[in-house]
PDB file of C-alpha atoms in Angstrom:
ATOM      1  CA  GLU A   1     -16.400  19.662  -7.638  1.00 80.00           C
ATOM      2  CA  GLU A   2     -16.051  15.846  -7.553  1.00 80.00           C
ATOM      3  CA  VAL A   3     -17.506  15.447 -11.010  1.00 86.00           C
ATOM      4  CA  GLU A   4     -15.285  18.210 -12.421  1.00 90.00           C
ATOM      5  CA  MET A   5     -12.186  16.501 -11.036  1.00 91.00           C
ATOM      6  CA  LEU A   6     -13.136  13.150 -12.587  1.00 92.00           C
ATOM      7  CA  GLU A   7     -14.079  14.841 -15.873  1.00 94.00           C
ATOM      8  CA  LYS A   8     -10.635  16.488 -16.048  1.00 94.00           C
ATOM      9  CA  VAL A   9      -8.964  13.106 -15.718  1.00 95.00           C
ATOM     10  CA  LEU A  10     -11.344  11.581 -18.282  1.00 95.00           C
ATOM     11  CA  ASN A  11     -10.662  14.395 -20.769  1.00 96.00           C
ATOM     12  CA  ALA A  12      -6.919  14.085 -20.235  1.00 96.00           C
ATOM     13  CA  TRP A  13      -7.184  10.341 -20.875  1.00 96.00           C
ATOM     14  CA  ARG A  14      -9.202  10.868 -24.073  1.00 96.00           C
ATOM     15  CA  CYS A  15      -6.471  13.166 -25.427  1.00 96.00           C
ATOM     16  CA  ALA A  16      -3.662  10.894 -24.269  1.00 96.00           C
ATOM     17  CA  LYS A  17      -5.389   7.793 -25.658  1.00 96.00           C
ATOM     18  CA  LYS A  18      -5.875   9.401 -29.070  1.00 96.00           C
ATOM     19  CA  TRP A  19      -2.218  10.429 -29.161  1.00 95.00           C
ATOM     20  CA  LEU A  20      -1.060   7.005 -27.955  1.00 94.00           C
ATOM     21  CA  ARG A  21      -3.068   5.214 -30.635  1.00 93.00           C
ATOM     22  CA  GLY A  22      -1.475   7.402 -33.289  1.00 93.00           C
ATOM     23  CA  ILE A  23       2.042   6.775 -32.006  1.00 92.00           C
ATOM     24  CA  ASN A  24       1.329   3.080 -31.499  1.00 89.00           C
ATOM     25  CA  GLY A  25       0.166   2.779 -35.120  1.00 88.00           C
ATOM     26  CA  VAL A  26       3.348   4.379 -36.423  1.00 91.00           C
ATOM     27  CA  LEU A  27       5.522   1.999 -34.424  1.00 92.00           C
ATOM     28  CA  ASP A  28       4.045  -1.322 -35.598  1.00 89.00           C
ATOM     29  CA  VAL A  29       7.475  -2.837 -36.268  1.00 91.00           C
ATOM     30  CA  LEU A  30       8.628  -2.065 -32.725  1.00 90.00           C
ATOM     31  CA  ASN A  31       5.420  -3.553 -31.306  1.00 87.00           C
ATOM     32  CA  GLU A  32       5.941  -6.714 -33.375  1.00 90.00           C
ATOM     33  CA  ASP A  33       9.494  -7.009 -31.995  1.00 90.00           C
ATOM     34  CA  ILE A  34       8.170  -6.545 -28.455  1.00 86.00           C
ATOM     35  CA  GLU A  35       5.515  -9.220 -28.957  1.00 85.00           C
ATOM     36  CA  ARG A  36       8.122 -11.604 -30.390  1.00 86.00           C
ATOM     37  CA  GLU A  37      10.367 -10.963 -27.359  1.00 83.00           C
ATOM     38  CA  ASN A  38       7.476 -11.613 -24.969  1.00 80.00           C
ATOM     39  CA  ARG A  39       6.583 -14.883 -26.747  1.00 80.00           C
ATOM     40  CA  LYS A  40      10.232 -15.995 -26.637  1.00 79.00           C
ATOM     41  CA  TYR A  41      10.412 -15.185 -22.931  1.00 73.00           C
ATOM     42  CA  ASP A  42       7.162 -17.047 -22.276  1.00 68.00           C
ATOM     43  CA  ALA A  43       8.418 -20.111 -24.187  1.00 68.00           C
ATOM     44  CA  HIS A  44      11.705 -20.088 -22.260  1.00 66.00           C
ATOM     45  CA  PHE A  45       9.985 -19.903 -18.888  1.00 66.00           C
ATOM     46  CA  LEU A  46       7.099 -22.199 -19.815  1.00 65.00           C
ATOM     47  CA  GLY A  47       5.131 -23.150 -16.732  1.00 60.00           C
ATOM     48  CA  CYS A  48       6.560 -20.354 -14.605  1.00 62.00           C
ATOM     49  CA  ARG A  49       4.601 -17.302 -13.662  1.00 59.00           C
ATOM     50  CA  ARG A  50       5.643 -14.506 -15.975  1.00 56.00           C
ATOM     51  CA  GLN A  51       7.783 -12.072 -13.991  1.00 57.00           C
ATOM     52  CA  ALA A  52       9.022  -9.721 -16.689  1.00 61.00           C
ATOM     53  CA  HIS A  53       6.902  -8.166 -19.372  1.00 74.00           C
ATOM     54  CA  THR A  54       7.890  -5.737 -22.069  1.00 82.00           C
ATOM     55  CA  PRO A  55       4.886  -3.510 -22.714  1.00 86.00           C
ATOM     56  CA  SER A  56       3.862  -2.406 -26.175  1.00 88.00           C
ATOM     57  CA  VAL A  57       4.199   1.276 -26.986  1.00 90.00           C
ATOM     58  CA  TYR A  58       0.491   1.740 -26.189  1.00 92.00           C
ATOM     59  CA  GLN A  59       0.747  -0.208 -22.904  1.00 91.00           C
ATOM     60  CA  LYS A  60       3.777   1.846 -21.856  1.00 91.00           C
ATOM     61  CA  GLY A  61       1.771   5.011 -22.465  1.00 94.00           C
ATOM     62  CA  VAL A  62      -1.106   3.636 -20.391  1.00 94.00           C
ATOM     63  CA  ILE A  63       1.328   2.805 -17.576  1.00 92.00           C
ATOM     64  CA  LEU A  64       2.820   6.297 -17.665  1.00 92.00           C
ATOM     65  CA  PHE A  65      -0.600   7.970 -17.660  1.00 95.00           C
ATOM     66  CA  ARG A  66      -1.743   5.837 -14.729  1.00 93.00           C
ATOM     67  CA  ASP A  67       1.414   6.383 -12.728  1.00 90.00           C
ATOM     68  CA  VAL A  68       1.719  10.122 -13.406  1.00 92.00           C
ATOM     69  CA  VAL A  69      -1.906  11.266 -13.432  1.00 92.00           C
ATOM     70  CA  LEU A  70      -3.445   9.003 -10.785  1.00 91.00           C
ATOM     71  CA  LEU A  71      -0.623   7.775  -8.587  1.00 90.00           C
ATOM     72  CA  TYR A  72       2.300  10.221  -8.733  1.00 87.00           C
ATOM     73  CA  THR A  73       1.272  12.290  -5.743  1.00 87.00           C
ATOM     74  CA  ALA A  74      -0.505  10.874  -2.719  1.00 87.00           C
ATOM     75  CA  SER A  75      -2.565  14.038  -2.286  1.00 89.00           C
ATOM     76  CA  ARG A  76      -4.014  13.825  -5.823  1.00 89.00           C
ATOM     77  CA  ALA A  77      -4.748  10.119  -5.377  1.00 89.00           C
ATOM     78  CA  ARG A  78      -6.538  10.835  -2.082  1.00 90.00           C
ATOM     79  CA  ARG A  79      -8.589  13.659  -3.657  1.00 91.00           C
ATOM     80  CA  LEU A  80      -9.651  11.351  -6.481  1.00 91.00           C
ATOM     81  CA  GLN A  81     -10.466   8.582  -4.007  1.00 89.00           C
ATOM     82  CA  GLY A  82     -12.566  11.009  -1.975  1.00 88.00           C
ATOM     83  CA  ALA A  83     -14.422  12.220  -5.066  1.00 87.00           C
ATOM     84  CA  ILE A  84     -15.216   8.648  -6.084  1.00 84.00           C
ATOM     85  CA  ARG A  85     -16.292   7.735  -2.561  1.00 81.00           C
ATOM     86  CA  ARG A  86     -18.596  10.750  -2.236  1.00 81.00           C
ATOM     87  CA  LEU A  87     -20.227  10.173  -5.605  1.00 79.00           C
ATOM     88  CA  ALA A  88     -20.565   6.425  -5.104  1.00 73.00           C
ATOM     89  CA  SER A  89     -22.208   6.910  -1.728  1.00 70.00           C
ATOM     90  CA  HIS A  90     -24.934   8.969  -3.418  1.00 68.00           C
ATOM     91  CA  GLU A  91     -25.254   6.881  -6.567  1.00 61.00           C
ATOM     92  CA  ILE A  92     -29.037   6.490  -6.385  1.00 59.00           C
ATOM     93  CA  ASP A  93     -29.488  10.271  -6.192  1.00 69.00           C
ATOM     94  CA  LEU A  94     -26.975  11.153  -8.906  1.00 68.00           C
ATOM     95  CA  PRO A  95     -28.250  12.948 -11.980  1.00 76.00           C
ATOM     96  CA  ASP A  96     -27.735  10.826 -15.097  1.00 78.00           C
ATOM     97  CA  GLU A  97     -24.810  12.971 -16.310  1.00 80.00           C
ATOM     98  CA  TYR A  98     -22.948  12.428 -13.005  1.00 80.00           C
ATOM     99  CA  PHE A  99     -23.795   8.750 -13.115  1.00 81.00           C
ATOM    100  CA  ASP A 100     -22.324   8.619 -16.630  1.00 84.00           C
ATOM    101  CA  VAL A 101     -19.118  10.260 -15.368  1.00 86.00           C
ATOM    102  CA  MET A 102     -18.849   7.622 -12.619  1.00 83.00           C
ATOM    103  CA  THR A 103     -19.321   4.727 -15.027  1.00 84.00           C
ATOM    104  CA  SER A 104     -16.869   6.302 -17.497  1.00 90.00           C
ATOM    105  CA  PHE A 105     -14.326   6.776 -14.723  1.00 90.00           C
ATOM    106  CA  GLN A 106     -14.690   3.169 -13.659  1.00 89.00           C
ATOM    107  CA  SER A 107     -14.141   2.091 -17.267  1.00 91.00           C
ATOM    108  CA  LEU A 108     -11.040   4.294 -17.356  1.00 94.00           C
ATOM    109  CA  LEU A 109      -9.701   2.640 -14.203  1.00 93.00           C
ATOM    110  CA  GLU A 110     -10.227  -0.757 -15.796  1.00 92.00           C
ATOM    111  CA  GLU A 111      -8.391   0.398 -18.949  1.00 93.00           C
ATOM    112  CA  LEU A 112      -5.458   1.571 -16.830  1.00 94.00           C
ATOM    113  CA  ASP A 113      -5.260  -1.808 -15.087  1.00 92.00           C
ATOM    114  CA  VAL A 114      -2.308  -3.088 -17.152  1.00 88.00           C
ATOM    115  CA  MET A 115       0.743  -5.062 -16.107  1.00 84.00           C
ATOM    116  CA  ASP A 116       3.690  -2.990 -14.883  1.00 81.00           C
ATOM    117  CA  ASP A 117       6.905  -2.652 -16.890  1.00 79.00           C
ATOM    118  CA  LEU A 118       9.406  -4.595 -14.820  1.00 71.00           C
ATOM    119  CA  THR A 119      11.971  -5.104 -17.583  1.00 72.00           C
ATOM    120  CA  GLY A 120      14.318  -2.409 -16.299  1.00 66.00           C
ATOM    121  CA  GLY A 121      14.469  -3.933 -12.840  1.00 64.00           C
ATOM    122  CA  GLY A 122      12.086  -1.286 -11.582  1.00 59.00           C
ATOM    123  CA  SER A 123      10.147  -1.692  -8.392  1.00 58.00           C
ATOM    124  CA  ILE A 124       7.154   0.416  -9.340  1.00 65.00           C
ATOM    125  CA  HIS A 125       3.925  -1.399  -8.601  1.00 83.00           C
ATOM    126  CA  GLY A 126       1.397   0.890 -10.248  1.00 87.00           C
ATOM    127  CA  GLN A 127      -1.025  -1.877 -11.160  1.00 88.00           C
ATOM    128  CA  SER A 128      -1.309  -3.108  -7.583  1.00 87.00           C
ATOM    129  CA  LYS A 129      -1.605   0.497  -6.322  1.00 89.00           C
ATOM    130  CA  LEU A 130      -4.376   1.197  -8.836  1.00 90.00           C
ATOM    131  CA  ARG A 131      -6.235  -1.890  -7.701  1.00 90.00           C
ATOM    132  CA  LYS A 132      -5.711  -1.212  -3.996  1.00 88.00           C
ATOM    133  CA  MET A 133      -6.448   2.535  -4.094  1.00 86.00           C
ATOM    134  CA  PHE A 134      -9.214   2.707  -6.687  1.00 87.00           C
ATOM    135  CA  LEU A 135     -10.673  -0.490  -8.134  1.00 87.00           C
ATOM    136  CA  GLN A 136     -11.146  -2.527  -4.955  1.00 84.00           C
ATOM    137  CA  PRO A 137     -12.585   0.347  -2.877  1.00 81.00           C
ATOM    138  CA  LEU A 138     -14.909   1.313  -5.728  1.00 79.00           C
ATOM    139  CA  ARG A 139     -16.222  -2.222  -6.020  1.00 77.00           C
ATOM    140  CA  MET A 140     -16.666  -2.413  -2.250  1.00 75.00           C
ATOM    141  CA  LEU A 141     -18.528   0.909  -2.248  1.00 69.00           C
ATOM    142  CA  GLN A 142     -20.797  -0.362  -4.975  1.00 64.00           C
ATOM    143  CA  CYS A 143     -21.783  -3.252  -2.733  1.00 64.00           C
ATOM    144  CA  GLU A 144     -22.009  -1.261   0.509  1.00 59.00           C
ATOM    145  CA  HIS A 145     -23.851   1.785  -0.796  1.00 50.00           C
ATOM    146  CA  THR A 146     -26.550   0.251  -2.947  1.00 50.00           C
ATOM    147  CA  HIS A 147     -29.666   2.139  -1.907  1.00 44.00           C
ATOM    148  CA  LEU A 148     -33.372   1.487  -2.145  1.00 39.00           C
ATOM    149  CA  THR A 149     -35.484   4.399  -3.256  1.00 36.00           C
ATOM    150  CA  ARG A 150     -39.104   4.913  -2.296  1.00 36.00           C
ATOM    151  CA  THR A 151     -40.100   2.875  -5.358  1.00 40.00           C
ATOM    152  CA  GLY A 152     -37.926   0.006  -4.156  1.00 49.00           C
ATOM    153  CA  LYS A 153     -35.534   0.245  -7.064  1.00 48.00           C
ATOM    154  CA  VAL A 154     -31.846  -0.374  -6.634  1.00 48.00           C
ATOM    155  CA  ARG A 155     -29.342   1.235  -8.967  1.00 50.00           C
ATOM    156  CA  MET A 156     -25.986  -0.453  -9.369  1.00 50.00           C
ATOM    157  CA  PHE A 157     -23.246   0.729 -11.661  1.00 52.00           C
ATOM    158  CA  GLY A 158     -20.603  -1.605 -12.957  1.00 49.00           C
ATOM    159  CA  GLY A 159     -17.848  -1.690 -15.519  1.00 44.00           C
ATOM    160  CA  ASP A 160     -20.080  -1.679 -18.547  1.00 40.00           C
ATOM    161  CA  ARG A 161     -23.676  -1.928 -17.397  1.00 39.00           C
ATOM    162  CA  ASP A 162     -26.300   0.031 -15.537  1.00 40.00           C
ATOM    163  CA  LEU A 163     -28.823  -2.289 -13.912  1.00 40.00           C
ATOM    164  CA  ILE A 164     -32.049  -1.189 -12.304  1.00 41.00           C
ATOM    165  CA  TYR A 165     -34.015  -3.731 -10.293  1.00 37.00           C
ATOM    166  CA  GLY A 166     -37.265  -3.345  -8.456  1.00 38.00           C
ATOM    167  CA  PRO A 167     -41.034  -3.453  -8.762  1.00 38.00           C
ATOM    168  CA  GLY A 168     -42.084  -3.251 -12.372  1.00 39.00           C
ATOM    169  CA  SER A 169     -38.620  -3.871 -13.818  1.00 35.00           C
ATOM    170  CA  GLU A 170     -38.180  -6.413 -16.582  1.00 38.00           C
ATOM    171  CA  GLY A 171     -35.836  -8.566 -14.525  1.00 37.00           C
ATOM    172  CA  GLU A 172     -38.179  -8.850 -11.551  1.00 35.00           C
ATOM    173  CA  GLY A 173     -38.944 -12.372 -10.452  1.00 35.00           C
ATOM    174  CA  GLY A 174     -36.658 -14.102 -12.926  1.00 35.00           C
ATOM    175  CA  TRP A 175     -34.496 -13.717 -15.969  1.00 33.00           C
ATOM    176  CA  GLY A 176     -36.827 -12.141 -18.372  1.00 32.00           C
TER     177      GLY A 176
END
């Protein structure tokens, strides 16, 4: 059930990402104007922390996906959090396909970690919610629930690597 829920989100993101890339490519001129506006704003407020940011067409799509699919309803966000927590707590026992879903979902969360669109005076804080509700707890779970198997191996998943340490591993006792 947990894996199916995460796979649905991953599949939705794959479709949305493909569509967004197509739209983004068609609107190159608009994206160039947005980038020029952002550079002008940055130059004007040189030395100040950037408070406003106009997202590209692609970034705006990422923001909308994140805010609608992951964060729009508290109940959906809690179900996804629970699924991640349950899978992460059993990471050493996960079949490889489930492990792959977890690492793909973590990569998705990192892709969705983009700056909010505050140009319209909005008060939506989707990036901070994403970090607070998903990324930080997932990273904490990775630290807390690293298990030793009977062979003494520890499996740790991260953004883009799968490391296995223990007796007989290449990394044992040094860097190589």
